[in-house]
Tab-separated table of C-alpha atoms in Angstrom:
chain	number	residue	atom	x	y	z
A	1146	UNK	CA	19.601	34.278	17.881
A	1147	UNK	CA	23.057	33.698	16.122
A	1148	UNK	CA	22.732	34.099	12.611
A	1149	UNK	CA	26.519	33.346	11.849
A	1150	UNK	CA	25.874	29.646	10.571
A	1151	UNK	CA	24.203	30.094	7.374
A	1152	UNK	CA	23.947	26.548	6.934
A	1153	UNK	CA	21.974	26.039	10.154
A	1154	UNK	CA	18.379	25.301	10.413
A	1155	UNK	CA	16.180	26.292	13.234
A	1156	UNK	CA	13.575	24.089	14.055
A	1157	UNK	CA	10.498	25.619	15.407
A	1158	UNK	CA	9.929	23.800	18.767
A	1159	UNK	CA	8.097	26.281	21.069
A	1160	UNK	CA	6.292	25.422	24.649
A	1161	UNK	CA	2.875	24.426	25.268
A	1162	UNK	CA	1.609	26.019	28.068
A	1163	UNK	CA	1.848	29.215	30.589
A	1164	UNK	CA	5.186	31.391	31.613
A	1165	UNK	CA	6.404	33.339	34.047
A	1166	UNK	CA	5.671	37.052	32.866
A	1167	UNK	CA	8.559	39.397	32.892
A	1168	UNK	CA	8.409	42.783	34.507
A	1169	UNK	CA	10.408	45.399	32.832
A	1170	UNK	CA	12.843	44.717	30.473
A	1171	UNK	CA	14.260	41.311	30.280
A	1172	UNK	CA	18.450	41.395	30.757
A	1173	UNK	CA	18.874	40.485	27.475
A	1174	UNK	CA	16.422	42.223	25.104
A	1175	UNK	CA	15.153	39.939	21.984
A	1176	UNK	CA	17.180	39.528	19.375
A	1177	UNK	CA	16.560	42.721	16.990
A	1178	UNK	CA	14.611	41.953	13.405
A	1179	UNK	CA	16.505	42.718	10.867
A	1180	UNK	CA	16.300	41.578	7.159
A	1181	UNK	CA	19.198	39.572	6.103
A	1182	UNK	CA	20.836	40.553	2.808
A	1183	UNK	CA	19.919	38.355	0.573
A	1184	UNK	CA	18.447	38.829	-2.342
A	1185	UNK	CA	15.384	36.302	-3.656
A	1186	UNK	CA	14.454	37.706	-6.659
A	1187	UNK	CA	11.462	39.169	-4.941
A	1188	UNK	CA	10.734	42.400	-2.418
A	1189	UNK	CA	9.152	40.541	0.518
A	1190	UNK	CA	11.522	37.218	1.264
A	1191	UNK	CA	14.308	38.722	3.127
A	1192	UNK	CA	11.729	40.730	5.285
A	1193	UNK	CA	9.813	37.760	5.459
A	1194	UNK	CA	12.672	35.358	6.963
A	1195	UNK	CA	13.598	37.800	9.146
A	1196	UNK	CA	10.249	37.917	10.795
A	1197	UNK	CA	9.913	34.305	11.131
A	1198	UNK	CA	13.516	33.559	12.463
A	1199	UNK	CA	12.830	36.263	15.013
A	1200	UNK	CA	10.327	33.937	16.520
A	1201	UNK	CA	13.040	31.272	17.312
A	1202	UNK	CA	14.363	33.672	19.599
A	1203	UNK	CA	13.656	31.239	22.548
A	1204	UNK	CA	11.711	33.294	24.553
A	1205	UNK	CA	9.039	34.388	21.935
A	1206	UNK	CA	9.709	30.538	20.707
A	1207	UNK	CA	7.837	29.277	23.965
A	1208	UNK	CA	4.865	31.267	23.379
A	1209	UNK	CA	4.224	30.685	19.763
A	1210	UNK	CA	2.088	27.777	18.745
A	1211	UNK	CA	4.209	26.358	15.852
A	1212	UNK	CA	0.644	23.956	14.979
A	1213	UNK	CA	-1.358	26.754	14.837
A	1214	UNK	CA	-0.048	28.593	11.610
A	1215	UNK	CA	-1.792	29.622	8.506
A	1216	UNK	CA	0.614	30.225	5.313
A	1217	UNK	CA	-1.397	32.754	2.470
A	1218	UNK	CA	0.090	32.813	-1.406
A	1219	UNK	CA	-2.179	34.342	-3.771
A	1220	UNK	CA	-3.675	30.950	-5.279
A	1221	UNK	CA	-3.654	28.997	-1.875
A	1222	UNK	CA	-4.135	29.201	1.976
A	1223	UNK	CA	-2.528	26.707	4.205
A	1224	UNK	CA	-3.825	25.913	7.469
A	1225	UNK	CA	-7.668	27.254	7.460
A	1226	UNK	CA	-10.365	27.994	4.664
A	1227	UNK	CA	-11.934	31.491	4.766
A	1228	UNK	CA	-15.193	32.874	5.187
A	1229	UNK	CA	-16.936	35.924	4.899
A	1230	UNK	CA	-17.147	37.444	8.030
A	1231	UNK	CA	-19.660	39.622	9.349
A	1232	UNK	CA	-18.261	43.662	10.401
A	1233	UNK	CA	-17.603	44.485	13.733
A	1234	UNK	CA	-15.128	47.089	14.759
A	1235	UNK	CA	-13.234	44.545	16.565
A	1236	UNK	CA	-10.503	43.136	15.435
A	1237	UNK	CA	-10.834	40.133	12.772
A	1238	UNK	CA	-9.652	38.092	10.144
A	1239	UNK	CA	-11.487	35.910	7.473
A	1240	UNK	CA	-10.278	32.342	8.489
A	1241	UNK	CA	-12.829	29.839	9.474
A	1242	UNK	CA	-11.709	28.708	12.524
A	1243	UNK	CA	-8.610	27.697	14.750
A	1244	UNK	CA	-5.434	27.679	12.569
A	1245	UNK	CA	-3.853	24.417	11.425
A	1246	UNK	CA	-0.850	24.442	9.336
A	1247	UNK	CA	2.458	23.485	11.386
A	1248	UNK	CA	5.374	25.733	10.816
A	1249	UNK	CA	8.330	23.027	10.965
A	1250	UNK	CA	12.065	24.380	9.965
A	1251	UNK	CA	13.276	27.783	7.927
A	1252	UNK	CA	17.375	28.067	6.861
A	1253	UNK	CA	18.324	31.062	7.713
A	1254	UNK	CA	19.982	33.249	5.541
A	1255	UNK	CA	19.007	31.685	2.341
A	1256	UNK	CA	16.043	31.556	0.128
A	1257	UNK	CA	15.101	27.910	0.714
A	1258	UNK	CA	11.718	27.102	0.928
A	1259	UNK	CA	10.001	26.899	4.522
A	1260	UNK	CA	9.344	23.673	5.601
A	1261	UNK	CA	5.741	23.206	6.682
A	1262	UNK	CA	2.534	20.628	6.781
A	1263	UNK	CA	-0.905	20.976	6.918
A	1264	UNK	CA	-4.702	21.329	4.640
A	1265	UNK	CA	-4.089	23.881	1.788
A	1266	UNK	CA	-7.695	25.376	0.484
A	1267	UNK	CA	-8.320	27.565	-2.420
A	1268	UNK	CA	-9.207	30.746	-1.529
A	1269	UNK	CA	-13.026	30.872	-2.026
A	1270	UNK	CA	-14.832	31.918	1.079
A	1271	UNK	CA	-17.297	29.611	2.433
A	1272	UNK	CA	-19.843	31.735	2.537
A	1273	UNK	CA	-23.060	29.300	1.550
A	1274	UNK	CA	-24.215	26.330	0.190
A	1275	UNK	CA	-23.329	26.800	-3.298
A	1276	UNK	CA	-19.762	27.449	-2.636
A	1277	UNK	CA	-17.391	25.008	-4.933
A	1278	UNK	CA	-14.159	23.763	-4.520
A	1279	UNK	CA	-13.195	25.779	-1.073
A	1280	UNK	CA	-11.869	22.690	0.559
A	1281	UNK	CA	-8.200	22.108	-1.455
A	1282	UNK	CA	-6.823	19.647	-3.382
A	1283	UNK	CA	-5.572	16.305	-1.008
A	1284	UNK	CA	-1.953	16.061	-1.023
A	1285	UNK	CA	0.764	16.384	1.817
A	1286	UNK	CA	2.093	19.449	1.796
A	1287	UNK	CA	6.201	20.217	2.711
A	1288	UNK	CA	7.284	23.528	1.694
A	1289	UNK	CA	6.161	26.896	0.528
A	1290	UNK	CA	8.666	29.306	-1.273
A	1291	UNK	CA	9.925	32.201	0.221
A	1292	UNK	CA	8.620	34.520	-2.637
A	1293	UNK	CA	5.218	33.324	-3.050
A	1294	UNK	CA	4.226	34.283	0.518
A	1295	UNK	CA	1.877	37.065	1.047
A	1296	UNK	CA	1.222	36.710	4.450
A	1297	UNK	CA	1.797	34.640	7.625
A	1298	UNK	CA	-0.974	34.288	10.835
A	1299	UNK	CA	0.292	32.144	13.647
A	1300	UNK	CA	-1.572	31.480	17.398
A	1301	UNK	CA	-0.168	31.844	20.891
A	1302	UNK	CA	0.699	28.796	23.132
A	1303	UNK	CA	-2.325	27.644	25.166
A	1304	UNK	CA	-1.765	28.056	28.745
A	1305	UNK	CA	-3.964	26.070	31.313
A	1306	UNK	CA	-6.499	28.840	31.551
A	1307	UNK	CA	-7.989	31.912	29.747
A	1308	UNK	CA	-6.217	33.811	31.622
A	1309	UNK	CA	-2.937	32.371	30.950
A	1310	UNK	CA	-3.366	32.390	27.138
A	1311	UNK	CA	-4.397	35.618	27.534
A	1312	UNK	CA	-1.248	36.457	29.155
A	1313	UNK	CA	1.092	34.536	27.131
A	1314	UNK	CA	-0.135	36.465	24.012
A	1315	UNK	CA	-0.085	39.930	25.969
A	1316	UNK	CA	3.854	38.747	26.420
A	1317	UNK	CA	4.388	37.930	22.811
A	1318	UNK	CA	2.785	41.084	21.853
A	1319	UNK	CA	5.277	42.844	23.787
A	1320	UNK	CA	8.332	41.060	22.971
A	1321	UNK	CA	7.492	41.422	19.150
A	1322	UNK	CA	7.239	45.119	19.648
A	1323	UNK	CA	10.660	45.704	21.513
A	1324	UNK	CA	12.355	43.229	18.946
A	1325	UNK	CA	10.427	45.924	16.383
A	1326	UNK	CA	11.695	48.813	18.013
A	1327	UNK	CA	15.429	47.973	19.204
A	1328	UNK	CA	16.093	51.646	20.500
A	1329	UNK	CA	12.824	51.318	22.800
A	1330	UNK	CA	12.499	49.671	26.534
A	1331	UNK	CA	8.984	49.402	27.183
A	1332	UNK	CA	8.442	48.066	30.819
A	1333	UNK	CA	4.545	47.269	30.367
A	1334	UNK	CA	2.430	46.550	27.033
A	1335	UNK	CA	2.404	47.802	24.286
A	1336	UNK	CA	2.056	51.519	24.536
A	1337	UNK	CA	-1.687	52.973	23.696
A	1338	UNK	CA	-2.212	55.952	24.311
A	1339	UNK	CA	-2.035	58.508	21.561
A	1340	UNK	CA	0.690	61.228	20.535
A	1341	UNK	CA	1.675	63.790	17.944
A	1342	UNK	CA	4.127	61.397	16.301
A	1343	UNK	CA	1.241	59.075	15.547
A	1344	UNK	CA	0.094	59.132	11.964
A	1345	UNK	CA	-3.475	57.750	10.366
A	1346	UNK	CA	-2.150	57.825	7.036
A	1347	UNK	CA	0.716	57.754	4.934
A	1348	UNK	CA	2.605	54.726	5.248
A	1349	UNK	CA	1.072	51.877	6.893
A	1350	UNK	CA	3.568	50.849	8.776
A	1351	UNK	CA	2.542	54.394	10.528
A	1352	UNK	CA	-0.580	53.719	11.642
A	1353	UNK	CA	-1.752	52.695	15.079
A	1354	UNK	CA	-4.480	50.352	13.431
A	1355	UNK	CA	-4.788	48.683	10.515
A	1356	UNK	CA	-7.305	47.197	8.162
A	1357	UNK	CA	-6.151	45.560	4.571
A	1358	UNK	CA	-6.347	43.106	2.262
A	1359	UNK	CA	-3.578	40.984	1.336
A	1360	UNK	CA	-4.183	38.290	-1.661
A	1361	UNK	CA	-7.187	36.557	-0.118
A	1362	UNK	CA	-6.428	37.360	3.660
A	1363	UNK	CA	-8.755	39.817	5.498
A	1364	UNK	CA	-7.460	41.360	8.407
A	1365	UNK	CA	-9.456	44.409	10.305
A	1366	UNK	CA	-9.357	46.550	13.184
A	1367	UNK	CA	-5.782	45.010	13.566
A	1368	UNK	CA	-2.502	46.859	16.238
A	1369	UNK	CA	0.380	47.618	14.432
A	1370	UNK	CA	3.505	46.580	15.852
A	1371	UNK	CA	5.996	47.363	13.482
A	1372	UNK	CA	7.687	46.618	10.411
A	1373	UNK	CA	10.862	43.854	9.270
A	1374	UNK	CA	12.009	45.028	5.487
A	1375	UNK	CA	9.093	45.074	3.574
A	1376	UNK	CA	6.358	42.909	6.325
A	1377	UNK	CA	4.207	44.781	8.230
A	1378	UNK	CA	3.592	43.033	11.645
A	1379	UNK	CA	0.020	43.084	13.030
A	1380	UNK	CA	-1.875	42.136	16.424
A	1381	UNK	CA	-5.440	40.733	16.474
A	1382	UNK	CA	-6.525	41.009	20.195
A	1383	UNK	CA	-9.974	39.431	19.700
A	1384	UNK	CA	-8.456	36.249	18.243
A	1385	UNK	CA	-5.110	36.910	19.961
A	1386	UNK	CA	-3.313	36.149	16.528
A	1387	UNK	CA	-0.494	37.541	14.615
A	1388	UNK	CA	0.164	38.624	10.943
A	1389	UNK	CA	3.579	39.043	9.019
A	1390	UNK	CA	1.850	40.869	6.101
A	1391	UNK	CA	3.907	41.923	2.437
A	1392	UNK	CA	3.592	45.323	1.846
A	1393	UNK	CA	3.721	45.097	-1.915
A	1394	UNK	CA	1.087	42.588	-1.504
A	1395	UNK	CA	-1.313	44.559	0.189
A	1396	UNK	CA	-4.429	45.635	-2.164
A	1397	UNK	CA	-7.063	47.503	-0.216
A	1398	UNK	CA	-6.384	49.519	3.184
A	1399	UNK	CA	-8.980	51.489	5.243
C-alpha cells in the first residue's frame, strides 16, 4: 500500500467471491500496520486509519466484504441493531443479524471523516416487545468522524460455497495476523497452540482470547490477532467477523 500521496483516497472495492489460497508466505508479505503520525485530537484515530487502510492492501481487499460493515460510536451503531444475546462459550457479538453498513472511501493520512452509507440505530438492544426507539432515526448517512469511532466489525467475501467463505475468512485471518506481526512468517493459520510467552492478563492486547465491551458493542469468546496504535484487532470464528476495537474505549473485559 503506498502511503506517500497524502492526498489520495482509497476506495474500498474488494471481490465477491472465492480465491486461490496461498501456501506459505506470499512473495510479498502485506503491507505492515502501522499508525500514521497524525495527530486527531483523540487516542484511537491514527490507530484506527491504520487498521482500515491496511485492508486496501489488495489482497486482504478481495476478501473483505466492503457492504457488510458495522460502524459503533457511543450514541449510534451503523449497519445492524443489537440484541441481547444468549451465553455460549463460542464466540459472539450482540448484532442482530448480517451486517449492513457499506464502508466506501478513507484519506489516508489525515483525519477526514470516513465515507460510509447505511441504517444507523440507537443502541438499545432489541430484546422484547417493549423495546422503544431501537430502529434509528431515517436519514442517509455519509460519514462518521475518525474520533468518534469505538469500534469497527466488517464480514468476509462470500465465496460460492460454505466452504469457500469459510476459507476466504481463514485467509483473511491469516493475512491480518502477519500484517500484525511484521517480524513473523507463519506458513499455515493462525498459530494455536499454547506457550510460555502467552499471557491471560495484563494487557489485552496479550491475551489469546478476548471478551469486552466497547460503548454498546458486545464481543465474546473472540481470537486476538494483534494490535495497530491503540485498536485491538479481534477474530469471531462462529460468525467469521472481524473487530478493530479502541482500547481506551473498552469498559468491561473478562
Amino acid at each position: 500500500m503506498d502511503m506517500s500521496q497524502p492526498n489520495s483516497s482509497y476506495m474500498t472495492t474488494g471481490r465477491q467471491g472465492g480465491f486461490e489460497q496461498e501456501q506459505g508466505c506470499p512473495p510479498e508479505p502485506p503491507a505492515c500496520a502501522r499508525p500514521d503520525d497524525i495527530d486527531c485530537g483523540c487516542a484511537c484515530a491514527a490507530g484506527m486509519a491504520a487498521a482500515l487502510e491496511l485492508l486496501c492492501d489488495a489482497r486482504l481487499a478481495e476478501l473483505v466484504d466492503f457492504s457488510q460493515f458495522a460502524f459503533v460510536t457511543g450514541g449510534f451503531v451503523l449497519g445492524s441493531s443489537l440484541n441481547c444475546p444468549d451465553n455460549s462459550t463460542a464466540p459472539y457479538d450482540n448484532f442482530t443479524g448480517p451486517l449492513a453498513g457499506v464502508f466506501e472511501r478513507i484519506t489516508p493520512c489525515t483525519c477526514e471523516n470516513l465515507e460510509v452509507s447505511g441504517q444507523i440505530y440507537y443502541p438499545i438492544p432489541v430484546c422484547s416487545s417493549e423495546t422503544c426507539c431501537a430502529g434509528g432515526p431515517a436519514f442517509d448517512v455519509e460519514e462518521v468522524a475518525l474520533c468518534a469511532l469505538k469500534a469497527v466489525a466488517f464480514g468476509v467475501s462470500a465465496g460460492t460455497t460454505t466452504a469457500e467463505t469459510e476459507a476466504n475468512y481463514q485467509q483473511l485471518k491469516r493475512l491480518l495476523w502477519q500484517a500484525l506481526h511484521c517480524s513473523a512468517c507463519t506458513p499455515a493459520a493462525v498459530p494455536t497452540k499454547a506457550t510460555p510467552c502467552d499471557s491471560t492478563t495484563g494487557s489485552i492486547s496479550r491475551r489469546r482470547t478476548l471478551s469486552v465491551t466497547a460503548g454498546p458493542l458486545l464481543v465474546a469468546n473472540a481470537a486476538v490477532l494483534g494490535t495497530v496504535g491503540n485498536v485491538v484487532v479481534l477474530a469471531n470464528d462462529a460468525d467469521r467477523r472481524f473487530y478493530f476495537i479502541c482500547d481506551d474505549s473498552v469498559d468491561f473485559i473478562g
